[in-house]
Each structure stands twice: as C-alpha cells, then as structure tokens.
Coordinates of C-alpha atoms in Angstrom, one line a residue:
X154 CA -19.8 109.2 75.1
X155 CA -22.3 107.0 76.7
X156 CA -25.2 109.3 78.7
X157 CA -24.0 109.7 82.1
X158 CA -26.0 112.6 84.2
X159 CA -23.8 115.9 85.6
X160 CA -23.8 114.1 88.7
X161 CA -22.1 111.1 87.9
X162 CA -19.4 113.0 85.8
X163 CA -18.8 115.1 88.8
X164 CA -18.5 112.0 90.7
X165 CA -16.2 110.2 88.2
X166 CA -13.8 113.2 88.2
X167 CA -13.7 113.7 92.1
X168 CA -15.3 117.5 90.6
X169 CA -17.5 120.3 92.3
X170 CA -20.7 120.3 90.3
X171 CA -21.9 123.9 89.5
X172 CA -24.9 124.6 87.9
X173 CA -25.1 128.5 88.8
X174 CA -28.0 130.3 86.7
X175 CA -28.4 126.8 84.3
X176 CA -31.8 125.3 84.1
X177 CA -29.6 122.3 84.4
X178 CA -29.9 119.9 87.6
X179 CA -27.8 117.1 88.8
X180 CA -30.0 114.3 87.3
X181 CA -29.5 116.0 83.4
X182 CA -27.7 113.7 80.7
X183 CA -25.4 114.7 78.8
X184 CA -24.1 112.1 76.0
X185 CA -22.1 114.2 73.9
X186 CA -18.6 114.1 72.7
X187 CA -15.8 115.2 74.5
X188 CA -13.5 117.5 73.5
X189 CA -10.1 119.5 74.7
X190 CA -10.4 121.6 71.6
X191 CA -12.8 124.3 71.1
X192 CA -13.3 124.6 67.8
X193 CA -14.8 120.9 67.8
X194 CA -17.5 121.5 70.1
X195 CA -21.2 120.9 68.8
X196 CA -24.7 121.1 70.5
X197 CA -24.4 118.3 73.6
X198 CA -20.8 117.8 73.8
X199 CA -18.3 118.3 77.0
X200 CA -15.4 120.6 77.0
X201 CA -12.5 119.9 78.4
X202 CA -10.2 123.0 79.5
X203 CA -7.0 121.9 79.1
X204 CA -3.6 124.0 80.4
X205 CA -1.0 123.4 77.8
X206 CA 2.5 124.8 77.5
X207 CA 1.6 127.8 75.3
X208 CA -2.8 128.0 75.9
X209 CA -4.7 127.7 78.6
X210 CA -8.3 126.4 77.4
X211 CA -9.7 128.1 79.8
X212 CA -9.7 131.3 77.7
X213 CA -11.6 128.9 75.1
X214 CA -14.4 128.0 77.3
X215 CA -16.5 130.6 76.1
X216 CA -16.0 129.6 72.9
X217 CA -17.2 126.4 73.6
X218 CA -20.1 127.6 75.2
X219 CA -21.5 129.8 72.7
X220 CA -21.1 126.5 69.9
X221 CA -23.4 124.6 72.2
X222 CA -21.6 122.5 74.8
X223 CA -23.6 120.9 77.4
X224 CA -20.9 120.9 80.4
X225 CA -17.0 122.8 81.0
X226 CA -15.1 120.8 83.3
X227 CA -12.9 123.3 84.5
X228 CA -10.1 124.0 87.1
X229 CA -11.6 126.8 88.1
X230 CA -15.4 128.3 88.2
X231 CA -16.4 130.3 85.3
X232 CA -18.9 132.7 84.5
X233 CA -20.8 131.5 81.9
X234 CA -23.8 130.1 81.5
X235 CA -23.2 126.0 80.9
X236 CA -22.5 123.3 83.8
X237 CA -18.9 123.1 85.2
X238 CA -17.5 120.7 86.9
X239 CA -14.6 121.9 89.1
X240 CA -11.4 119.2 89.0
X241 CA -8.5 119.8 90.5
X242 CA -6.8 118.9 87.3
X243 CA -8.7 118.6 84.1
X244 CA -6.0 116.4 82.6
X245 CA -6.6 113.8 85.6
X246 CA -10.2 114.4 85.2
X247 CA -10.5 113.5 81.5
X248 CA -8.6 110.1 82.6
X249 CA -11.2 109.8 85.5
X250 CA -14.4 109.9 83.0
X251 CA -12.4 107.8 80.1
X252 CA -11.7 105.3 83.0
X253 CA -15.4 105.1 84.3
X254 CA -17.0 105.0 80.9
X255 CA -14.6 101.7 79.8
X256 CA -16.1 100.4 83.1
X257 CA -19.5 100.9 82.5
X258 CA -18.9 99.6 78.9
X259 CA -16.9 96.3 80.3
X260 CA -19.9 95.7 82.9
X261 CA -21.9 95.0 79.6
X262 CA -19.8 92.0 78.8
X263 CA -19.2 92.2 75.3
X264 CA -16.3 94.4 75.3
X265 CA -12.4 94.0 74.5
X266 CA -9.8 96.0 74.4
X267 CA -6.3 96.0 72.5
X268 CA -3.5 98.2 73.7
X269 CA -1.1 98.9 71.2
X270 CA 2.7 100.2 72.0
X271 CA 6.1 100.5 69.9
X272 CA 9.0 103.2 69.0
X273 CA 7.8 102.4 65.3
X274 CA 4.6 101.4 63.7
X275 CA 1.8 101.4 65.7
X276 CA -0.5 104.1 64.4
X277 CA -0.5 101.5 61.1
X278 CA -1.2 99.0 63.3
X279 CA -4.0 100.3 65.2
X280 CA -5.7 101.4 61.8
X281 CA -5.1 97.4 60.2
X282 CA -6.5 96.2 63.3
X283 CA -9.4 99.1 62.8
X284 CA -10.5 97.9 59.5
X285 CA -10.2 94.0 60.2
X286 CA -12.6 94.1 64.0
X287 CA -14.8 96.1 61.9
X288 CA -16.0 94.0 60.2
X289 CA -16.9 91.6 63.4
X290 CA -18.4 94.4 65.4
X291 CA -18.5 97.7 66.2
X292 CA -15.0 99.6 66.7
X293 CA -13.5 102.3 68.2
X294 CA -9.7 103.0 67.5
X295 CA -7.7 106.9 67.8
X296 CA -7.8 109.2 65.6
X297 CA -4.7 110.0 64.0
X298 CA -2.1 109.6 66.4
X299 CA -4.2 110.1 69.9
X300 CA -2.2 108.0 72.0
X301 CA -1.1 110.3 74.8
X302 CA -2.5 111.2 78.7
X303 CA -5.2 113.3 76.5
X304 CA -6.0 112.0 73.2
X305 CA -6.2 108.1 74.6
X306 CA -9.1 109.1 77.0
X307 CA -10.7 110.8 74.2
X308 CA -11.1 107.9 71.8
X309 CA -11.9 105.7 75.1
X310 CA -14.9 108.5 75.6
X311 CA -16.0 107.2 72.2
X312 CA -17.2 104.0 73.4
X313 CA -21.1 103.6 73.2
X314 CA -22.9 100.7 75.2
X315 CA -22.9 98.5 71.4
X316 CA -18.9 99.2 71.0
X317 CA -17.3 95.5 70.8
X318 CA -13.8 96.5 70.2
X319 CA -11.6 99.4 71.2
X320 CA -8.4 99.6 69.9
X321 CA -6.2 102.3 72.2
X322 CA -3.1 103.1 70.8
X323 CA -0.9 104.1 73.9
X324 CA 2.5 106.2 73.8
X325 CA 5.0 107.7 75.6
X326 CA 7.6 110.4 76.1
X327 CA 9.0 108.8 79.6
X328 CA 8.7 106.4 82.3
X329 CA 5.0 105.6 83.7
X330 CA 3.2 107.0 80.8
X331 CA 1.8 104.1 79.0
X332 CA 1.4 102.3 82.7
X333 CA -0.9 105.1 83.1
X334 CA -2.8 104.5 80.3
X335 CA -3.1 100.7 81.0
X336 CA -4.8 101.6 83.8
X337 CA -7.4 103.6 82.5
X338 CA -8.2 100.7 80.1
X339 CA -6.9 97.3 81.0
X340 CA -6.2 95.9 77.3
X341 CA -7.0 92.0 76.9
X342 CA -4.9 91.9 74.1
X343 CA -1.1 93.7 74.6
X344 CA 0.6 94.6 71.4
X345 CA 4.7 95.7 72.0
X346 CA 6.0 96.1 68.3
X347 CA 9.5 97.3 68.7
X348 CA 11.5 99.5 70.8
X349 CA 14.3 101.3 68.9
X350 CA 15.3 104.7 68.7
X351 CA 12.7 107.0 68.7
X352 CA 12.5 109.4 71.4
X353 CA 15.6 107.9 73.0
X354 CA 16.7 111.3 74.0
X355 CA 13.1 112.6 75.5
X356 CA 13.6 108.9 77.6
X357 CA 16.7 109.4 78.3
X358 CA 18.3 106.3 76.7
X359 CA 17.4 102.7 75.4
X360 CA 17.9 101.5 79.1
X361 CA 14.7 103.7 79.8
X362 CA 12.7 103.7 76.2
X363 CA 12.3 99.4 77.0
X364 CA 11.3 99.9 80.6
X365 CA 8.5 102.7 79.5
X366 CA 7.4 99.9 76.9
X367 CA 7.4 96.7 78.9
X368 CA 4.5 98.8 80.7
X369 CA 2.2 97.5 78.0
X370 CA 2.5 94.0 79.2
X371 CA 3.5 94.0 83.1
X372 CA 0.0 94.2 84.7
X373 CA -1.8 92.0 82.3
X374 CA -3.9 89.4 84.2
X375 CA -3.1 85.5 82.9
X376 CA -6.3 85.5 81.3
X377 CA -4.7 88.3 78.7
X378 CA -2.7 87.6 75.8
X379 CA 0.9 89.4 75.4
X380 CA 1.5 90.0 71.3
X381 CA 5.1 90.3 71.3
X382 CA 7.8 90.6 68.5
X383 CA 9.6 87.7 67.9
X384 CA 12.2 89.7 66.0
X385 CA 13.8 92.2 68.3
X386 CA 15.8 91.5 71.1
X387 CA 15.0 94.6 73.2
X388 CA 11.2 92.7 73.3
X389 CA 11.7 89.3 73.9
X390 CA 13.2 89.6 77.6
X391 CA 9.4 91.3 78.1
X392 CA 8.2 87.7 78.0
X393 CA 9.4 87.1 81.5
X394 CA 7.5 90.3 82.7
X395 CA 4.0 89.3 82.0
X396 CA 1.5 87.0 83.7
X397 CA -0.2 86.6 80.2
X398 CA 0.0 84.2 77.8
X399 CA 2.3 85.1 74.9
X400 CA 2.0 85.3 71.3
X401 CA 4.7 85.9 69.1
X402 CA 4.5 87.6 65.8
X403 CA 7.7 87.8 63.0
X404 CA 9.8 86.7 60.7
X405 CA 11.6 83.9 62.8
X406 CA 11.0 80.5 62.5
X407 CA 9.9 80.2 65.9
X408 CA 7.2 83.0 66.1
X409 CA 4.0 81.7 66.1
X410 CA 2.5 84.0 63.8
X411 CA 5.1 84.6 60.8
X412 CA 5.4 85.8 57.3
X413 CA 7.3 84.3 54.3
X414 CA 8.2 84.7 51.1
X415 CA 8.0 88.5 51.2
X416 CA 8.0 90.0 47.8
X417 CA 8.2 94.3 48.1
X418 CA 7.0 96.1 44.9
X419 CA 6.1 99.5 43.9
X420 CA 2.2 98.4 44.6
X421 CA 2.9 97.4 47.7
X422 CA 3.9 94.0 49.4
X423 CA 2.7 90.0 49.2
X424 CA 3.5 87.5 51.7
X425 CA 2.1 84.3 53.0
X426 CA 1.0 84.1 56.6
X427 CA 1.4 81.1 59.0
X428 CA -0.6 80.5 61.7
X429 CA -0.5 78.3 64.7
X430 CA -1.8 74.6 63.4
X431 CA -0.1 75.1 59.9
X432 CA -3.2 77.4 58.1
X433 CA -1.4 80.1 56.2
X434 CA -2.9 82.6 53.0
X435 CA -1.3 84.6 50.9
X436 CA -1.6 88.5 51.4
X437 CA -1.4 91.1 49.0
X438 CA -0.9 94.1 51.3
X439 CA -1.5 97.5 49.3
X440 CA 0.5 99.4 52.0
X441 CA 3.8 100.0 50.3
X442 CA 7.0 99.2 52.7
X443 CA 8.2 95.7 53.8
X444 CA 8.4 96.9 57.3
X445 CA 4.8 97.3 57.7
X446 CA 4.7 93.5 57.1
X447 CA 5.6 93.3 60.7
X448 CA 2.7 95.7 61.3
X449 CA 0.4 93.3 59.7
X450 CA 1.7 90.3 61.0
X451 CA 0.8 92.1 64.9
X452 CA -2.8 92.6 63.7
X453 CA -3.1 89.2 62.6
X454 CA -1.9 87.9 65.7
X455 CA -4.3 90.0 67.4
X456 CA -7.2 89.7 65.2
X457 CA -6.7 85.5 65.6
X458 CA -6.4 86.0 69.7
X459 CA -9.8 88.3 69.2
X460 CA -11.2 85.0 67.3
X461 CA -11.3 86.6 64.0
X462 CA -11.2 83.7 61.5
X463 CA -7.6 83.8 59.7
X464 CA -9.8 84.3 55.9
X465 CA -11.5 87.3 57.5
X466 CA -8.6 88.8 58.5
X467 CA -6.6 88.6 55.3
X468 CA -9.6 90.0 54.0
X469 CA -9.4 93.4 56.0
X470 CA -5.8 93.7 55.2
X471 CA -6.1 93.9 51.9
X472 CA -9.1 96.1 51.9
X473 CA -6.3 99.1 53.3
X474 CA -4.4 100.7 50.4
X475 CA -2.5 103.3 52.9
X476 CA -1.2 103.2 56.3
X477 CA -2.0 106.9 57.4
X478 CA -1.5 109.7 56.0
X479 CA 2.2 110.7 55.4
X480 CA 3.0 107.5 56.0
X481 CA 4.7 105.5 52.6
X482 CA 1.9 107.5 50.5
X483 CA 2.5 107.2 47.1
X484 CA 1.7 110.2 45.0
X485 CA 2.8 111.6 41.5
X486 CA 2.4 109.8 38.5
X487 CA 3.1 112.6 35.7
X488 CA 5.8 110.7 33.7
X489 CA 5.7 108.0 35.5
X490 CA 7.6 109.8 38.4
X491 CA 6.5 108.6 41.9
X492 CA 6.5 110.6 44.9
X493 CA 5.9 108.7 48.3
X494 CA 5.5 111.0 51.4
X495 CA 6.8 109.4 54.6
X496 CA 7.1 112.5 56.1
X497 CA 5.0 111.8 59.0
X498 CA 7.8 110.7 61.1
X499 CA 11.3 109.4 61.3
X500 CA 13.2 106.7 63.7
X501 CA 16.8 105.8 63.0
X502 CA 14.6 102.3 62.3
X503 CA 12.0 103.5 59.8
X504 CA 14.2 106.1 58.0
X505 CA 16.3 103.0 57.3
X506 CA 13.5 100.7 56.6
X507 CA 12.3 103.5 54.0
X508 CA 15.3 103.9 52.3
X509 CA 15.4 100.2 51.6
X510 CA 11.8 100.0 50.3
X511 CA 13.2 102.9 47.9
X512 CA 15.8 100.9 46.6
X513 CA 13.7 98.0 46.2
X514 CA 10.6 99.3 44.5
X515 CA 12.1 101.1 41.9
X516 CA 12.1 100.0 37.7
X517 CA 15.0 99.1 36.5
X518 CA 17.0 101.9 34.7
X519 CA 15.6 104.3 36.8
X520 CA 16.7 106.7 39.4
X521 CA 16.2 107.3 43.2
X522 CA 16.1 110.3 44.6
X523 CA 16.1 110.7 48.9
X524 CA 14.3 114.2 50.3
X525 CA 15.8 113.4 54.1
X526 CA 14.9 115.7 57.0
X527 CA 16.2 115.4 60.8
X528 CA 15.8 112.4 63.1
X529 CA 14.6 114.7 66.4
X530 CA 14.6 113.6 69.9
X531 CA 17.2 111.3 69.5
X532 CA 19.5 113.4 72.3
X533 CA 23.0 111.8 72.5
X534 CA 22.6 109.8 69.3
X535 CA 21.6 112.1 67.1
X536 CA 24.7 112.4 65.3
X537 CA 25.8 108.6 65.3
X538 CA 22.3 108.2 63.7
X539 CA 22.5 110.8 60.8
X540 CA 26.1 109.2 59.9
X541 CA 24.4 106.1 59.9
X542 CA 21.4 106.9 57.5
X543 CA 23.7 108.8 55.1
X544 CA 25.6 106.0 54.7
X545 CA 23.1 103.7 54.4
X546 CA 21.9 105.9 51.4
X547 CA 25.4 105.5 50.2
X548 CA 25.4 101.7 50.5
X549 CA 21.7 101.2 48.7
X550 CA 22.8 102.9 45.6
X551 CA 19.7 105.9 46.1
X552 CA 20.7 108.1 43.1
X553 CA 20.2 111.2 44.6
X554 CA 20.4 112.6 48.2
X555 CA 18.8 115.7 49.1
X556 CA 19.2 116.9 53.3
X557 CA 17.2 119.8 54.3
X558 CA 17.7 121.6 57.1
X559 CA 20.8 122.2 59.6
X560 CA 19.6 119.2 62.2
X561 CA 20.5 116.7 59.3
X562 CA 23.1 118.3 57.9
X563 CA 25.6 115.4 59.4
X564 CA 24.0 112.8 57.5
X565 CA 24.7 114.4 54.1
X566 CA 28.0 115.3 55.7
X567 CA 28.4 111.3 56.0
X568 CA 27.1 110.5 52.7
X569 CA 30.0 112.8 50.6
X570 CA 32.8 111.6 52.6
X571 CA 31.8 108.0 51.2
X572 CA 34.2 107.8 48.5
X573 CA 33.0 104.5 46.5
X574 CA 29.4 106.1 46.1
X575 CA 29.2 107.8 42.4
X576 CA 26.2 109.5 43.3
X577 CA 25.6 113.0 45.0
X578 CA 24.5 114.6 47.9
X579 CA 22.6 118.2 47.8
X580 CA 22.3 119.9 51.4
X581 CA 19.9 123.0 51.4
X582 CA 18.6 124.6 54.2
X583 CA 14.8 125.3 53.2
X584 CA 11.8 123.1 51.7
X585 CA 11.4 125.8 49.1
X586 CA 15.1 125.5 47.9
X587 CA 14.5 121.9 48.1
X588 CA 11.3 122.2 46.0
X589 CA 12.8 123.8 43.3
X590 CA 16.4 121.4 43.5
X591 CA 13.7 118.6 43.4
X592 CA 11.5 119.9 41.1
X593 CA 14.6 121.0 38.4
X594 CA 16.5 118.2 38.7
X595 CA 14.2 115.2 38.6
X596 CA 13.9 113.2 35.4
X597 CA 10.7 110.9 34.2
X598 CA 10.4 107.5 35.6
X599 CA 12.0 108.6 38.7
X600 CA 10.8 107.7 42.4
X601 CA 11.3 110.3 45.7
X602 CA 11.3 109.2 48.8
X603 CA 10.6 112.6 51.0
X604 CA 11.2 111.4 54.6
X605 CA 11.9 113.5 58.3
X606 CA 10.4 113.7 61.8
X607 CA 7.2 115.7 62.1
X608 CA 9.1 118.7 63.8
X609 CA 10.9 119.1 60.4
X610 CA 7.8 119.7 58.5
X611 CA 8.7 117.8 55.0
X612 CA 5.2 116.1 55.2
X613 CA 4.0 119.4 53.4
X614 CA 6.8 119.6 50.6
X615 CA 6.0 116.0 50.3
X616 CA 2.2 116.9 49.1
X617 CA 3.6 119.4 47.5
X618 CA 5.9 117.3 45.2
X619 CA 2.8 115.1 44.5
X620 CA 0.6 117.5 43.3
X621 CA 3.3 119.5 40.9
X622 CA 3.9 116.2 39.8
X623 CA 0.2 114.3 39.5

C-alpha cells in the first residue's frame, strides 16, 4: 500500500482512530500490506477483521498483532496493543481505503485501469493481460481469483505511486456487485467476456446474470473504451448501455479484433490475429483449449486500446504456457498418457468447451477418457445442463466417461440412455473410487480430461492423477 498516516486511514474509512497505550500518533505511516487473513500478516502490514459466515476475524486480531501488524481496523475496540481504527463495517472500510489509494495513485497521472467481467474466462484473461502490461510498466493484477467486495480492494491496496497498470478482475454473485466495484476503481478499459451460465441460480436467472454484467460498462465515461464480445448475443445489446467507445473482440467477421485460422493441438493453440488497419501476426498460444483464444483475443484488444504495440503483445502471449492453475493444465506423461486438470471450475459453457478441446487434441488411435464432477449453482438448470454435457460426451466420441459424485449423477444418467454411443459411462460416488476406476482402467497413450466446479473438489484428484502418472 502506498504510506498513508493512521489519520488519513481513519479518515478514508469514516473510522475512530485509537491509539490507547501505542507509542503510535496520528501523523505515523504505515505502508504495509493489507490483509483480511491473519496468517499473512508481517512486520508493517494492516489487518483487516473481517466477519464471515463461519469466523469472525476479530478473534484473529491478536494473531495479527503478535506477527507484527502496524494497525487492526476493527468494528469494535480491542485490547491490544497496535492502532485500531473503529469502522462501522470493516468490509465497507476495506473498499473506503482501496478507493482512496486508486485516487491518490490516479492524481499521479500515469495510471490506468482495466476492469475485467464474464461468467467464463476472466481469471485467464486478467493473467494474459498481466504478463503483456508488464512488460510496458509496472502491474498490479489479483491474485488468484480476488475479484469479490474483499479480494478486489486488496489487489487495488497493491498499487504503489510507480504502478502504471492495474488490472482488477471484478465478479459477482448478484445484482450491484460488480457496480460496486466500478466504483471503487473506475476502469478506462471495460472488458465483458461472456455471460452464460455460471451462477445463474445464485443470480437468479440469465435475465439477472446479464444485468449484473452490463455493470462493467454502464458508468464508463466517453473517454473509456468498452471491450465487448462480438460473439455472444447476451453482450452485444451492452453496446447501447455505454457512453464509451466500443471495441469488439471475436471470431466474427465484423469484430474488430478477430482470430482466424484456429488450429487446437495437444501443445496448445495457433491463430492469426487481425487488427483494426489490416496488421495481423500469427500466435502460438501455449495455453491449451480453443476457448481461451477468445480470452486472448480480449487482452489483445485491450493491450492495443492500452497502446501496447500489436508485436509486443503477441509477444506476452506466448511467453504464458498455463492459464492458472487448474485451469486446462496438462500433467502426466508416463506412457505417453496425459492428464489435464480443469478442475478449477465448471460452466455449462466451459465444461462443454473442454470436452471439445478433448476430442480435438487427442492422437489418433487413442482413447479419451472424461473425469466429470457437478455444474453447482446453476439452480433451476442444473438438471437440463448435466443432460446436456452427458450428451455432448456422447456426441464427441470421449471414450470413456467417468461422473463422480450424486450432483452429476444426471449427466451420466443422460450419457447411457444414448443408444448410438458404443462407449461407457462409470458413475461412482467418491474421488478415491474414481482414482482407482481411473488409475485401473486407463491404457498408454491415453488423455483425461478431469473437469467439475470448485465445490466438487476434483481439482485435487486431478493432481493426483498427474503425479501417479508423471
């Protein structure tokens, strides 16, 4: 965090500055990190204590204090030795600061900001556009996937006074949330990369999941650029929404930024990029998956809009070999089997988009095999969805379909009743029983796509297919 003095945090947070017993006084800096997590605090930093659903960080503050940290801001007054700043709501508060440090940071004139929004895609997104504005100037972008009302203020609280680029990935789980976080940090740049699926149920339908994502682009000024996919229909109406100038990013002829001749192979994917005023390069993108070509093809747009030259960007493409963790990452290699853990997260969209790179990347004479867990949060289509994925499976030819656990049971259910597929479908209920039907069953040369929402947890059999099989 830049240095700010207790006094000014307190101010920024609408807080009660209390310094009890301290040697501390209003005029002391403090330019540490900030944290909602005890166990990250170091010497200097700035705890946050955050009431969650199960923990109240409160309890943790002591913690904190004995590791070093230089200020609690608090909802209510502790004793213990360190600065607190009394908020009404530390949630709000953490906002507050984020907000008044991208202020500060702005004043200096040589910051800008992209905002980054989608159902699918955008944590690869935010790390392609990472690696390509690092190389122009120095970058802040989330860790991980830090993109709600408490891990987007703490990557803004990264910024220092040299930071040229922030790159603020910015979900939601309902209505108003990513307008919130457009308001603590005004992107230049506004990135929507789809709106499917995901979390339709938390939302409580399509109607709402579009509305929550049109956010991203509704109060940008005309001096701000709108990166919108040319591709899906549920984001082009956003065009009308926005004062800014729009950029469109996609396969259609008439984006602005598009990719052809797409070539997907088990090293990943090529394509040649066009740009407005005919320049185009060819790309050879290590991140394995065709879908993440759209991905790439947002980044450019941005990185171009950012004045990144189009040869500097291709450049910082290829320079990523994976996406995230979890996400399409290709382990194995013991007799020539391949495992590639996208267990990370699942859509109706990028289950489907992952069973296609499956059937696409493998060698011929070889098998497939699908590890699928559930689809969560998809409330009233969750069953329409698993039908659809199993018979998706079905109609790609995968080899060999393996569901785990009850909340995907339908799509394996789907799958069998599909009476033109020769294959077959295995439904356990366990990651161990699906180790070992994995693990007994697969044959050399074979590739295994292991693929479910977080909350299912396959992201760890996933690893553990790659190691017993590196």
């Amino acid at each position: 965090m830049i240095a700010l003095t207790l006094a000014e945090i307190a101010a920024a947070t609408s807080g009660r500055l209390e310094l009890g017993a301290t040697d501390a006084a209003p005029e002391t800096v403090v330019d540490g990190a900030v944290t909602t997590d005890s166990r990250e605090v170091g010497t200097g930093d700035v705890f946050v204590a955050k009431r969650g659903e199960f923990d109240d960080g409160h309890n943790f503050a002591a913690a904190a204090a004995e590791q070093g940290a230089a200020l609690l801001i608090v909802e209510r007054p502790l004793d213990l030795p360190v600065p607190q700043v009394v908020v009404a709501d530390s949630v709000d508060a953490l906002g507050d600061l984020a907000s008044e440090v991208v202020r500060r940071v702005r004043a200096l004139g040589r910051l800008r900001i992209v905002g980054v929004t989608g159902s699918n895609g955008k944590t690869t997104t935010k790390n392609l556009l990472r690696t390509v504005l690092e190389q122009v100037g120095p970058t802040v972008a989330a860790r991980a996937s830090f993109n709600n009302e408490v891990g987007a203020p703490i990557t803004m609280l990264e910024l220092t006074e040299q930071t040229q680029f922030l790159v603020a990935e910015m979900g939601a789980s309902g209505v108003g949330h990513i307008a919130r976080l457009v308001r603590l940090a005004r992107p230049d740049v506004g990135i929507v990369l789809k709106v499917g699926l995901a979390h339709a149920g938390e939302f409580g339908g399509i109607e709402q999941t579009v509305r929550a994502k049109s956010e991203m682009v509704t109060d940008l000024l005309e001096t701000d650029v709108a990166v919108l996919n040319a591709d899906d229909p549920r984001v082009v109406p956003m065009a009308a929404l926005t004062r800014a100038r729009v950029t469109w990013f996609g396969m259609a002829d008439s984006a602005d930024v598009r990719a052809v001749d797409v070539v997907s192979h088990a090293r990943g994917t090529e394509f040649t990029v066009i740009v407005p005023g005919g320049e185009s390069a060819r790309v050879r993108f290590s991140v394995l998956g065709e879908h993440h070509v759209m991905n790439a093809l947002a980044a450019i747009a941005a990185s171009r809009e950012l004045g990144v030259p189009l040869a500097e960007i291709v450049r910082g493409l290829e320079q990523v070999t994976l996406a995230e963790r979890w996400r399409m990452q290709v382990l194995g290699g013991r007799d020539g089997i391949t495992i590639i853990n996208d267990a990370y997260n699942a859509s109706p969209d990028s289950m489907a988009a992952a069973l296609k790179t499956l059937a696409q990347v493998k060698a011929p004479g070889t098998r497939t095999v699908a590890v699928l867990g559930e689809m969560s949060e998809l409330g009233e289509f969750s069953g329409e969805e698993h039908d659809r994925i199993g018979l998706l499976a079905v109609r790609l030819g995968i080899s060999q379909l393996v569901v785990v656990g009850r909340g995907a049971r339908r799509l394996h259910i789907s799958a069998i009743n599909e009476g033109s597929w020769d294959g077959e479908s295995a439904f356990v209920e366990t990651d161990e029983e699906a180790f070992e039907l994995v693990t007994g069953s697969i044959r050399p040369g074979d590739t295994v796509l292991v693929k479910s929402s977080n909350a299912a947890g396959l992201r760890h059999l996933g690893d553990r297919l790659g190691e017993w099989f590196s």
